[in-house]
Structures are given as C-alpha cells and as structure tokens.
Amino acid sequence: MEGSKLLVCCFIACILFLGVNGENPYRFFTWKVTYGDVYPLGVKQQGILINGQFPGPHIDAVTNDNLIISVYNYLNEPFLISWNGVRQWRNSWQDGTLGTNCPIRPGKNLTYVLQVKDQIGSFFYFPSLLFHKAAGGYGSIRVWSRPKIPVPYPAPAGDFWVLAGDWYKRNHYVLRRFLDSGHNLPFPDGLIINGRGWNGYTFTVDPGKTYRFRVSNVGTAVSINFRIQGHKLKLIEVEGSHTIQNIYSSFDIHLGQSCSFLVTADQVPQDYYVVASSRFTRRVLTTTAVLHYSNSKKGVSGPIPGAPTIQIAPSVMQARSIRRNLTASGPRPNPQGSYHYGMITPSRTIMLSNSAPCINGKQRYAVNGVSYVPADTPLKLADYFKIPGVFNLGSIPTWPPSGNNAYFQTSVMAANFREYVEIVFQNWEDTVQSWHIDGYSFFVVGMEGGQWTPASRKIYNLRDTVSCSTTQVYPRSWTAIYVALDNVGMWNIRSEDWARQYLGQQFYLRVYSPANSWRDELPIPRNALLCGRARGRHTRPF
C-alpha cells in the first residue's frame, strides 16, 4: 500500500513538472568549447571557439521552447556560459554565473536545461568567467513569436544578427593579469562586427525588400553607434519589447544591450557601409561591414557616414524617444499595454551608486561602497544546502552610505517574492554606466542629470516605457526603473563594463519565497555541479 502511494506521488510530481515544460518543443544543442586562432583585427591571437566557430552557433527558438545545451569544456581553465536577457523563469540554477553555478572544469561537461518562457526578441550568450568574454565564446539568441501571435510588422525577407563590440589584440589572460595587478585596462584596439574587422562581413539583400537586423553590443568596454550608409533604421524591438516604430539614421547601443531594426533596400543597387563606432570616447574607434545588393556591380565607396561621438545630449534624447507599442501582442496574445506598470506603487526604493575606489593600493569598483568578491561556493548552492559562512544577507546596503570608504564583501541583498520595487542607479562618475539584471525585465521609467530625489518622480514615464534587462546611466546622472520581483532565485546585478564587473561592480539579489514550492522555483537539477563546500552533497533522486 505504501509503495502504491509513493508511485502515485511520484506520478503527480512528474505531471506537475511536465505540465510546465512538457507540451513545448525541445531543441538540443551540443557545444564543444576550444581555443583556436582568430584574426579579428588582422593579428593572430587565441580565441574561444564553440564548435570551431567564432562567433559561436546562434540559437533559434520559439516562445516557451525548452533548450537542452550540452557544453563540453576543452579549455585548460574553468568555463561557464550565461544567457544575457533570457529570464530563466523559476530557474536561476541555469543562469551560468559564478554565484549560481560551479564552473565546468577542463575536460568536463554540463548540460544546461532552460526555457525561453513567455519571451520573444533578441539576446545573446557569452562566457561569464575569467575575462573569457574578451576572447569570444559568444553568440546570438533569437526568440521568435509563436505562429498564432501577430507581430506589428510584415514578415521581413530575411533576418540578420549583428554582434558588434570592442576588441583587444592582447589575449584575454593578459588582460586579466592587468586587472589582477590592480591596473585599469588599456583602451580597446578596435571594433569588430560578427568577429571580423574592416569590411570583413557581408550582408546580402535583394533590392526593394525589407530585412530585420538584430544588433547586440557584445563588447567589454564601450558603447557603440550603429548605422547603415544611405539607409534608415526603423526600430521595432528592444530586448523583447515591441516598440513604436521610430525612424533613426543612427542608433546608440550600450554595453550588453540588444535591439532590432527593419531596413529596406531602397537605394541605388551597389554596396554600402554597415558602421559601428565607439561613443563617449575621445579616440573614436570605427569598423565596417558591407551591405551588398544582390545585383550590385559597385563596391563600397564614399565617406563613412558620421555620427555623434562624445556628445551626451543626443543619446539622452534618443533614449527618451523609445516607446513601448501598447497595442502589439508580446509573447502572449494580450497587448503589451495590458500590464499597467505605472499604476502600481512600489513597496520600497533601492538606490545603487557605482564608484571606482582603490582598496589596498589596487583599482577596484564597487556598488554602494562594497566591492564584490566571489565566494568559494556558488551562493545558490550555499543557500539551498544551508551552508553557513558563505554569504550574509544584507551584506550590501540598499542605499549609498555617506563617505568614500569601500570594502570587500560577497555582497547579497535580500528581497521578497512578489515585491514591486523602484531601483535608482545613481552615477557620479564621468563615464556612461551600463547595468544588467539577470532573471528580470524591468521598466525604465526615468533618466536625468544630477542627484535623484523623490521629486524626480514627477518626470517618470508611467505609461509606455519599454521593458528590458539592461539600461544605461549617463555621466553624473541617474536612471530609475520599476521591477516586479516575480522570479524566485539568486540573481546577478552587474555592470556590463567587463573590467568593472570583474573588479567588483556587481552583487546578487536573493529573491525569496517561504513556500518552498515548485510553483515558485524549480528544484535543483539532478546534474548540478557541486564544488567548494557543497562538494560531497547530493542534489535529488529524480
């Protein structure tokens, strides 16, 4: 009798679990991560390849698809992949950061099991450890709408991914030694598009047809401006939000951000420059790819089209012009505007202030005076197994302290499931900041110069701002967001400037539910890697 009850319980548990994911398609990927020679800027250097490719294979999925990605590490050092913009619904176990996962040791593998639950849009994956991002190992993620969900534009004739960003001629381990010794990185050596330098990549189009360009800034250090010679950019999507379809001649894309444009091949048939250039840098870096008309008999020519360089005001105005399309369906049939984020009163305000202190004579970066240092055990595992001494809740304040003192800490901020919070990013430095929150999309309600005060709420956009996972903060300015903490887990909040992230401008937000229910959070994966003080423990039997 007891055995029958156990079988019934197991059957019900399986039904509950499969009821979430079972009816949606599964897509399987096997990735072999190796070193290989790459020449992005014409100089031979060691890159990180996935299945022999740089950039790595792109992922195509449809809303709610399950992705089974087996990653084999053939490097000589630990490795992890994270998924920029993928929400990991109820599943921070698969987030791929050092606070959630043990690294994949050399010669070993890990199979990620994740779902693009209730998502559409343009994202990317990248290696999250040991400054590997400066060596490649990244690729695009395209999440398509389900066939019965309408999109607010005609189907384009083609869909291109554009992975653009800065690049160093020095190998990643040399850059890492710069940082470990307490020095700032040198200025990047150039920019690349899809792993290539000047005119190294070609997009072929047919005259008169319209194409979608999904552009991600996968760099480590600088914002970029994107443009196509002689062509207009119609913005249609920002990190999963359908937008009002404004027309731009060029567009700023900050570190970690992704967006989509429609481009119509409506010019004289020939070749045109596709341009990325650095923003807010005294020395302007520029690179080009080629837009090739299929009947073209003339190569690229003429001057490369210009764009803003160090000017802040045009970028701020452009950012404020981006609006959410309230009538378009998102990943579900209901209109994006049916969620009235501006009518919900936040339960509290968190202010996060970045700084660049020297600690023990070395350059570090900090959030609210705390420079993050990794623990010897992933925080998510320590939390699950209740291992003491790995981290303390409240080890980072929710408001910037007075004074300029900074200290080391494995910083974790506490939050409750289903809280609705206001977060203000306050930037008193002279550089543009780019912030990312794993596990969430948030509403960017305001940005302005100077010090944020409660009176700043008077200028908030509480109707039609976009939701995204990455936002910029301009020099000596603030950016405010609203976010519903509806995703239980341990989530990384970080700078997308990778040197700043590496040297401490990050922390983890522990979103907690006392229910201990699979409804709120998926169980620990059976194949979870165990390391540090979690080594020798057990995950679960099924």
XYZ file of C-alpha atoms in Angstrom:
542
model
C 0.000 0.000 0.000
C 2.812 2.393 0.971
C 4.588 1.552 -2.289
C 1.452 2.413 -4.277
C 1.167 5.764 -2.525
C 4.797 6.512 -3.341
C 4.221 5.710 -7.019
C 1.149 7.938 -7.115
C 3.099 10.792 -5.506
C 5.939 10.386 -7.999
C 3.431 10.337 -10.888
C 1.755 13.525 -9.648
C 5.143 15.218 -9.231
C 6.099 14.314 -12.804
C 2.779 15.622 -14.125
C 3.256 18.890 -12.252
C 6.772 19.288 -13.646
C 5.966 18.245 -17.208
C 2.836 20.365 -17.150
C 5.098 23.380 -17.202
C 7.516 22.305 -19.902
C 6.270 19.060 -21.388
C 3.947 20.351 -24.115
C 6.511 22.773 -25.532
C 9.138 21.675 -28.079
C 12.656 20.713 -27.070
C 15.704 21.888 -29.000
C 19.005 20.110 -28.468
C 22.496 21.546 -28.867
C 25.947 20.056 -28.320
C 28.762 22.567 -27.987
C 32.483 21.860 -27.834
C 34.412 24.790 -26.391
C 38.023 25.044 -27.564
C 40.807 27.518 -28.123
C 41.592 28.447 -31.697
C 43.415 31.013 -33.776
C 41.366 34.099 -34.601
C 42.292 37.252 -36.540
C 39.562 39.848 -35.811
C 41.933 42.806 -36.168
C 44.399 41.137 -38.529
C 46.633 39.856 -35.731
C 46.768 36.176 -34.811
C 45.589 35.580 -31.266
C 43.986 32.934 -29.111
C 40.206 32.979 -29.259
C 37.473 30.856 -27.692
C 35.522 28.876 -30.272
C 32.287 26.921 -29.972
C 32.133 24.020 -32.407
C 35.064 25.644 -34.177
C 33.156 28.899 -34.755
C 33.674 32.497 -33.692
C 31.151 33.899 -33.024
C 29.543 30.719 -31.775
C 26.452 28.992 -33.218
C 23.326 31.076 -32.983
C 20.288 29.775 -31.147
C 16.879 29.949 -32.797
C 13.884 29.268 -30.574
C 10.162 29.997 -30.341
C 8.431 31.363 -27.241
C 8.313 28.706 -24.466
C 10.726 26.325 -26.215
C 12.935 24.209 -23.968
C 16.653 24.397 -24.759
C 18.923 21.488 -23.860
C 22.505 22.681 -24.340
C 25.361 20.290 -23.568
C 28.617 22.227 -23.125
C 31.945 20.373 -23.231
C 34.928 22.323 -21.910
C 38.160 21.601 -23.799
C 39.933 24.691 -22.460
C 42.687 24.456 -19.870
C 40.699 26.519 -17.353
C 37.169 26.515 -15.890
C 34.336 27.794 -18.059
C 30.691 28.876 -17.804
C 28.153 30.339 -20.230
C 25.474 32.835 -19.241
C 22.423 33.929 -21.227
C 22.059 37.704 -21.485
C 18.357 38.628 -21.373
C 16.942 35.101 -21.027
C 14.780 35.294 -17.921
C 15.399 31.748 -16.635
C 11.864 31.630 -15.269
C 11.919 29.980 -11.782
C 15.323 28.633 -12.702
C 18.366 30.612 -11.549
C 20.025 27.180 -11.362
C 20.793 27.581 -15.076
C 21.941 31.208 -15.067
C 25.599 30.397 -15.653
C 27.271 32.869 -13.311
C 29.736 32.081 -10.543
C 27.106 32.915 -7.939
C 24.704 30.266 -9.254
C 26.817 27.547 -10.854
C 30.041 25.671 -10.278
C 32.412 26.130 -13.213
C 32.772 23.394 -15.804
C 36.247 22.048 -15.142
C 38.642 21.338 -18.031
C 37.692 18.115 -19.790
C 34.220 18.039 -18.197
C 30.742 18.985 -19.363
C 27.482 20.462 -18.150
C 24.071 20.235 -19.765
C 22.008 23.396 -19.353
C 18.226 22.902 -19.337
C 16.413 26.191 -19.770
C 13.191 27.546 -21.183
C 12.518 30.813 -23.022
C 9.302 31.153 -21.073
C 6.992 33.987 -22.181
C 9.751 35.694 -24.158
C 10.348 36.993 -27.650
C 13.189 39.068 -29.013
C 16.925 39.387 -29.459
C 19.505 38.305 -26.892
C 22.956 36.717 -26.727
C 25.022 34.260 -24.722
C 28.575 34.798 -23.501
C 31.291 33.225 -21.302
C 30.994 34.637 -17.795
C 34.269 33.620 -16.093
C 37.915 34.707 -16.075
C 37.514 37.521 -18.599
C 36.781 34.928 -21.312
C 34.352 37.367 -22.908
C 37.361 39.257 -24.321
C 38.319 36.080 -26.223
C 34.969 35.399 -27.900
C 32.776 32.452 -26.989
C 29.605 34.466 -27.554
C 26.694 34.069 -29.962
C 23.196 35.288 -30.753
C 19.843 34.105 -29.405
C 16.713 34.775 -31.469
C 13.359 34.021 -29.861
C 10.532 34.096 -32.396
C 6.848 34.668 -31.701
C 4.560 31.654 -31.854
C 2.825 31.308 -35.247
C -0.610 32.390 -33.987
C 0.678 35.500 -32.203
C 0.622 38.537 -34.534
C 3.634 40.818 -34.812
C 3.243 44.534 -35.620
C 5.077 44.492 -38.970
C 5.079 42.418 -42.168
C 7.353 39.389 -42.216
C 10.804 40.598 -43.363
C 12.571 38.980 -46.313
C 15.462 37.963 -44.094
C 16.783 38.153 -40.546
C 20.414 39.113 -39.795
C 22.261 39.024 -36.493
C 24.911 41.665 -35.790
C 27.239 41.015 -32.853
C 29.286 44.192 -32.542
C 31.693 45.419 -29.908
C 35.183 46.420 -28.920
C 38.169 44.085 -29.177
C 41.712 43.855 -27.835
C 44.723 42.471 -29.684
C 46.030 41.195 -26.357
C 44.832 37.746 -25.285
C 42.261 37.543 -22.508
C 44.677 36.141 -19.935
C 46.993 39.127 -20.470
C 44.081 41.498 -19.873
C 43.165 39.507 -16.783
C 46.680 39.966 -15.407
C 46.314 43.743 -15.879
C 43.214 43.694 -13.719
C 44.551 41.275 -11.114
C 47.579 43.517 -10.623
C 45.307 46.446 -9.808
C 45.581 48.389 -13.054
C 42.980 49.689 -15.482
C 42.794 48.121 -18.909
C 44.255 49.971 -21.871
C 41.869 51.422 -24.433
C 40.500 48.782 -26.857
C 42.394 48.302 -30.116
C 39.340 48.333 -32.352
C 35.757 47.273 -33.015
C 34.504 44.150 -34.770
C 31.239 43.014 -36.358
C 30.445 39.294 -36.246
C 34.047 38.506 -35.391
C 35.545 40.458 -38.307
C 37.302 43.785 -38.762
C 37.040 46.332 -41.601
C 34.674 45.178 -44.372
C 35.158 41.627 -43.176
C 31.493 40.615 -43.085
C 28.807 40.971 -45.771
C 25.005 41.147 -45.547
C 23.400 40.371 -48.916
C 19.974 41.862 -49.700
C 17.623 41.967 -52.688
C 16.560 45.384 -53.997
C 13.215 46.628 -52.693
C 12.957 44.096 -49.864
C 12.963 44.730 -46.121
C 15.211 42.920 -43.645
C 15.492 42.644 -39.904
C 18.833 43.460 -38.276
C 19.221 42.264 -34.678
C 22.116 44.191 -33.139
C 23.805 43.378 -29.823
C 26.698 45.183 -28.172
C 28.782 42.216 -27.021
C 31.856 44.282 -26.187
C 33.625 44.684 -22.876
C 34.331 48.417 -22.623
C 32.496 50.916 -24.880
C 29.064 51.957 -26.094
C 28.650 51.900 -29.859
C 26.683 53.750 -32.506
C 25.209 51.630 -35.317
C 24.207 52.880 -38.775
C 23.992 51.835 -42.439
C 25.169 54.187 -45.161
C 22.241 55.736 -47.040
C 19.591 53.687 -45.218
C 17.141 54.364 -42.404
C 16.769 52.234 -39.289
C 13.197 51.518 -38.182
C 13.326 50.415 -34.546
C 10.921 47.541 -33.849
C 12.181 45.770 -30.721
C 14.343 46.323 -27.627
C 15.235 43.188 -25.651
C 11.862 41.570 -26.171
C 9.627 44.663 -26.201
C 7.867 45.679 -29.412
C 8.435 49.411 -29.791
C 6.777 52.322 -31.501
C 8.441 52.201 -34.906
C 10.505 55.372 -34.886
C 12.966 56.030 -37.698
C 16.632 56.749 -36.934
C 19.684 57.497 -39.066
C 21.949 56.034 -36.383
C 21.374 54.431 -33.015
C 23.354 54.162 -29.757
C 23.636 50.681 -28.265
C 25.255 50.426 -24.865
C 27.195 47.512 -23.416
C 25.037 44.401 -23.120
C 22.040 45.866 -24.959
C 20.209 44.285 -27.915
C 17.649 45.727 -30.328
C 16.117 45.149 -33.771
C 15.637 47.338 -36.837
C 13.848 46.973 -40.136
C 15.988 48.140 -43.055
C 14.589 48.465 -46.582
C 16.953 48.028 -49.528
C 15.541 51.079 -51.330
C 18.721 52.722 -52.607
C 20.661 52.514 -55.892
C 21.931 48.913 -56.203
C 25.547 48.900 -55.012
C 27.422 48.135 -51.808
C 27.047 50.271 -48.667
C 28.902 50.551 -45.364
C 27.416 48.990 -42.238
C 29.118 51.002 -39.490
C 29.801 50.652 -35.783
C 31.749 53.364 -33.953
C 32.542 53.986 -30.310
C 30.540 56.504 -28.280
C 31.702 58.815 -25.482
C 35.402 58.158 -26.192
C 37.952 60.839 -27.073
C 39.588 58.496 -29.556
C 36.818 57.202 -31.806
C 37.018 53.579 -32.900
C 35.225 52.621 -36.114
C 34.685 49.436 -38.073
C 32.575 48.492 -41.065
C 30.792 45.569 -42.653
C 29.176 45.598 -46.109
C 25.520 45.785 -47.144
C 25.647 44.116 -50.565
C 22.746 44.453 -53.021
C 22.429 41.127 -54.841
C 22.598 42.877 -58.247
C 25.367 45.274 -57.254
C 28.288 45.855 -59.570
C 29.896 48.564 -57.454
C 31.739 48.140 -54.163
C 31.540 50.394 -51.116
C 32.573 53.971 -51.787
C 32.393 57.476 -50.441
C 32.998 58.667 -46.896
C 31.854 56.556 -43.971
C 28.676 58.193 -42.605
C 29.260 60.210 -39.466
C 27.502 60.023 -36.119
C 27.687 61.607 -32.666
C 30.912 60.874 -30.792
C 31.295 62.332 -27.276
C 28.007 64.270 -27.146
C 25.684 63.133 -24.374
C 22.529 65.110 -25.174
C 21.659 63.355 -28.480
C 21.938 59.975 -26.794
C 19.668 61.019 -23.927
C 17.072 62.394 -26.349
C 17.216 59.199 -28.386
C 16.793 57.028 -25.285
C 13.739 59.007 -24.216
C 12.199 58.621 -27.681
C 11.981 54.836 -27.342
C 8.406 53.849 -26.503
C 6.600 50.568 -25.986
C 3.964 49.595 -28.543
C 0.956 49.271 -26.240
C -1.381 47.600 -28.756
C 1.025 44.955 -30.081
C 0.922 41.438 -28.675
C 4.030 40.344 -26.825
C 4.842 36.671 -26.279
C 1.180 36.163 -25.309
C -1.889 37.274 -27.300
C -2.773 40.070 -24.901
C -1.460 43.570 -25.754
C 1.793 44.727 -24.174
C -0.089 47.705 -22.721
C -2.408 45.493 -20.677
C 0.161 45.465 -17.849
C -0.139 48.895 -16.223
C 3.230 49.096 -14.511
C 2.795 52.791 -13.694
C -0.346 52.216 -11.642
C 1.433 50.019 -9.094
C 3.017 51.721 -6.089
C 6.489 50.357 -5.286
C 6.886 48.955 -1.801
C 10.356 50.443 -1.394
C 13.173 52.267 -3.158
C 16.681 50.880 -3.608
C 19.453 53.213 -4.723
C 22.639 51.762 -6.272
C 25.647 54.023 -6.672
C 28.757 52.932 -8.570
C 32.269 54.035 -7.607
C 35.902 53.378 -8.509
C 37.834 53.115 -5.225
C 41.378 51.962 -4.628
C 41.461 49.254 -1.965
C 44.819 48.109 -0.601
C 46.509 50.140 -3.292
C 44.719 48.443 -6.187
C 41.994 49.615 -8.538
C 38.594 48.184 -7.674
C 34.959 49.027 -8.475
C 32.053 48.988 -6.064
C 28.297 49.272 -5.552
C 27.210 51.282 -2.506
C 30.770 51.105 -1.210
C 31.005 47.297 -1.498
C 33.403 45.646 -3.947
C 32.189 42.133 -4.688
C 34.492 39.156 -4.161
C 33.383 35.650 -5.228
C 32.807 33.039 -2.555
C 34.393 29.586 -2.562
C 30.936 28.084 -3.148
C 28.192 29.295 -5.512
C 25.718 31.342 -3.500
C 22.746 29.452 -4.879
C 24.160 26.129 -3.679
C 25.075 27.572 -0.282
C 21.529 28.873 0.078
C 19.958 25.573 -0.973
C 22.130 23.388 1.262
C 22.049 25.970 4.103
C 25.838 26.111 4.275
C 26.852 28.765 6.828
C 29.605 31.304 6.337
C 29.433 31.631 2.541
C 27.413 34.855 2.436
C 25.272 37.044 4.630
C 22.005 38.658 3.626
C 22.177 42.406 3.956
C 25.924 42.462 3.260
C 25.324 45.359 0.872
C 23.257 48.396 1.889
C 20.166 49.349 -0.090
C 21.251 52.999 -0.135
C 24.683 54.571 -0.742
C 26.481 55.270 2.539
C 27.968 58.668 3.248
C 31.702 58.959 2.731
C 34.044 57.368 0.226
C 35.131 54.263 2.103
C 34.881 50.932 0.274
C 35.466 47.366 1.362
C 35.447 43.791 0.069
C 32.420 41.569 0.600
C 30.489 38.724 -1.010
C 27.517 41.033 -1.275
C 23.961 39.686 -1.324
C 20.841 41.832 -0.999
C 17.619 40.337 0.368
C 14.244 40.690 -1.383
C 10.866 39.016 -1.132
C 8.985 37.216 -3.869
C 6.319 39.434 -5.491
C 7.734 42.687 -4.150
C 7.354 45.609 -6.544
C 10.373 47.859 -6.164
C 11.846 51.058 -7.506
C 15.588 50.909 -8.189
C 17.579 54.071 -8.852
C 21.013 53.786 -10.442
C 22.979 56.875 -9.391
C 26.172 57.604 -11.337
C 28.536 60.303 -10.079
C 31.381 59.248 -12.367
C 32.302 60.811 -15.712
C 31.642 57.676 -17.753
C 28.458 56.064 -19.044
C 27.428 53.053 -16.970
C 25.532 50.035 -18.277
C 23.645 47.877 -15.752
C 22.111 44.430 -16.249
C 19.808 42.384 -14.017
C 19.641 38.633 -14.611
C 16.261 36.935 -14.327
C 14.167 40.029 -14.974
C 12.772 42.549 -17.390
C 12.214 45.951 -15.848
C 10.598 49.242 -16.861
C 12.952 52.196 -17.370
C 10.732 54.963 -16.016
C 13.150 57.888 -15.979
C 16.646 59.241 -16.548
C 18.014 62.698 -15.850
C 21.172 64.557 -14.831
C 22.201 65.263 -11.265
C 21.028 63.766 -7.981
C 17.841 61.705 -7.825
C 15.308 62.857 -5.217
C 11.687 61.821 -4.594
C 10.678 64.900 -6.605
C 12.345 63.286 -9.629
C 9.321 61.017 -9.935
C 7.424 63.916 -11.492
C 9.177 63.255 -14.818
C 8.674 59.474 -14.832
C 7.092 57.810 -17.855
C 4.400 55.701 -16.209
C 2.588 54.751 -19.408
C 4.655 53.402 -22.292
C 8.321 52.900 -21.499
C 9.972 49.694 -22.721
C 10.796 46.723 -20.529
C 14.334 45.378 -20.845
C 17.111 43.771 -18.821
C 19.908 46.296 -19.463
C 19.931 50.065 -19.075
C 22.444 52.867 -19.367
C 23.155 55.610 -16.835
C 24.729 58.747 -18.238
C 27.621 60.569 -16.532
C 26.667 62.390 -13.330
C 23.085 61.274 -13.841
C 20.517 58.778 -12.628
C 18.259 56.174 -14.204
C 15.195 54.791 -12.395
C 13.426 51.500 -13.032
C 10.358 49.678 -11.729
C 10.616 45.917 -11.397
C 8.200 43.233 -10.183
C 10.224 40.626 -8.291
C 8.219 37.711 -9.636
C 11.124 35.304 -10.224
C 12.473 33.426 -7.208
C 16.198 32.781 -7.200
C 19.690 34.189 -6.802
C 20.173 36.859 -9.469
C 23.268 38.748 -10.579
C 23.060 42.552 -10.828
C 26.188 43.805 -12.584
C 27.994 46.340 -14.646
C 28.239 45.341 -18.309
C 31.637 47.061 -18.459
C 33.515 43.827 -18.030
C 36.565 45.231 -16.228
C 34.265 46.891 -13.700
C 32.273 43.688 -13.280
C 35.473 41.649 -12.856
C 36.817 44.049 -10.205
C 33.705 44.171 -8.070
C 30.856 46.233 -9.576
C 28.259 43.538 -9.101
C 26.239 41.803 -6.394
C 23.455 39.235 -6.061
C 19.778 39.772 -5.294
C 18.230 36.854 -3.405
C 14.514 36.808 -4.189
C 12.982 34.529 -1.574
C 9.696 32.673 -1.256
C 8.977 30.826 2.030
C 6.613 28.438 0.228
C 9.423 26.113 -0.919
C 7.193 25.098 -3.814
C 7.919 24.019 -7.390
C 5.234 26.512 -8.331
C 7.641 29.285 -7.334
C 11.006 27.706 -8.162
C 12.157 24.595 -9.966
C 14.073 22.022 -7.912
C 17.844 21.760 -8.011
C 18.876 19.969 -11.235
C 19.958 16.391 -10.826
C 23.094 17.125 -12.836
C 24.053 20.294 -10.927
C 27.808 20.510 -10.473
C 28.845 20.600 -6.816
C 32.013 22.339 -5.709
C 33.506 24.225 -2.777
C 31.680 23.497 0.470
C 28.845 21.838 -1.461
C 31.140 19.064 -2.698
C 30.039 15.626 -1.476
C 26.408 16.586 -1.040
C 23.534 15.232 -3.138
C 21.119 17.007 -5.473
C 17.888 14.976 -5.738
C 16.889 11.419 -6.690
C 14.652 12.327 -9.680
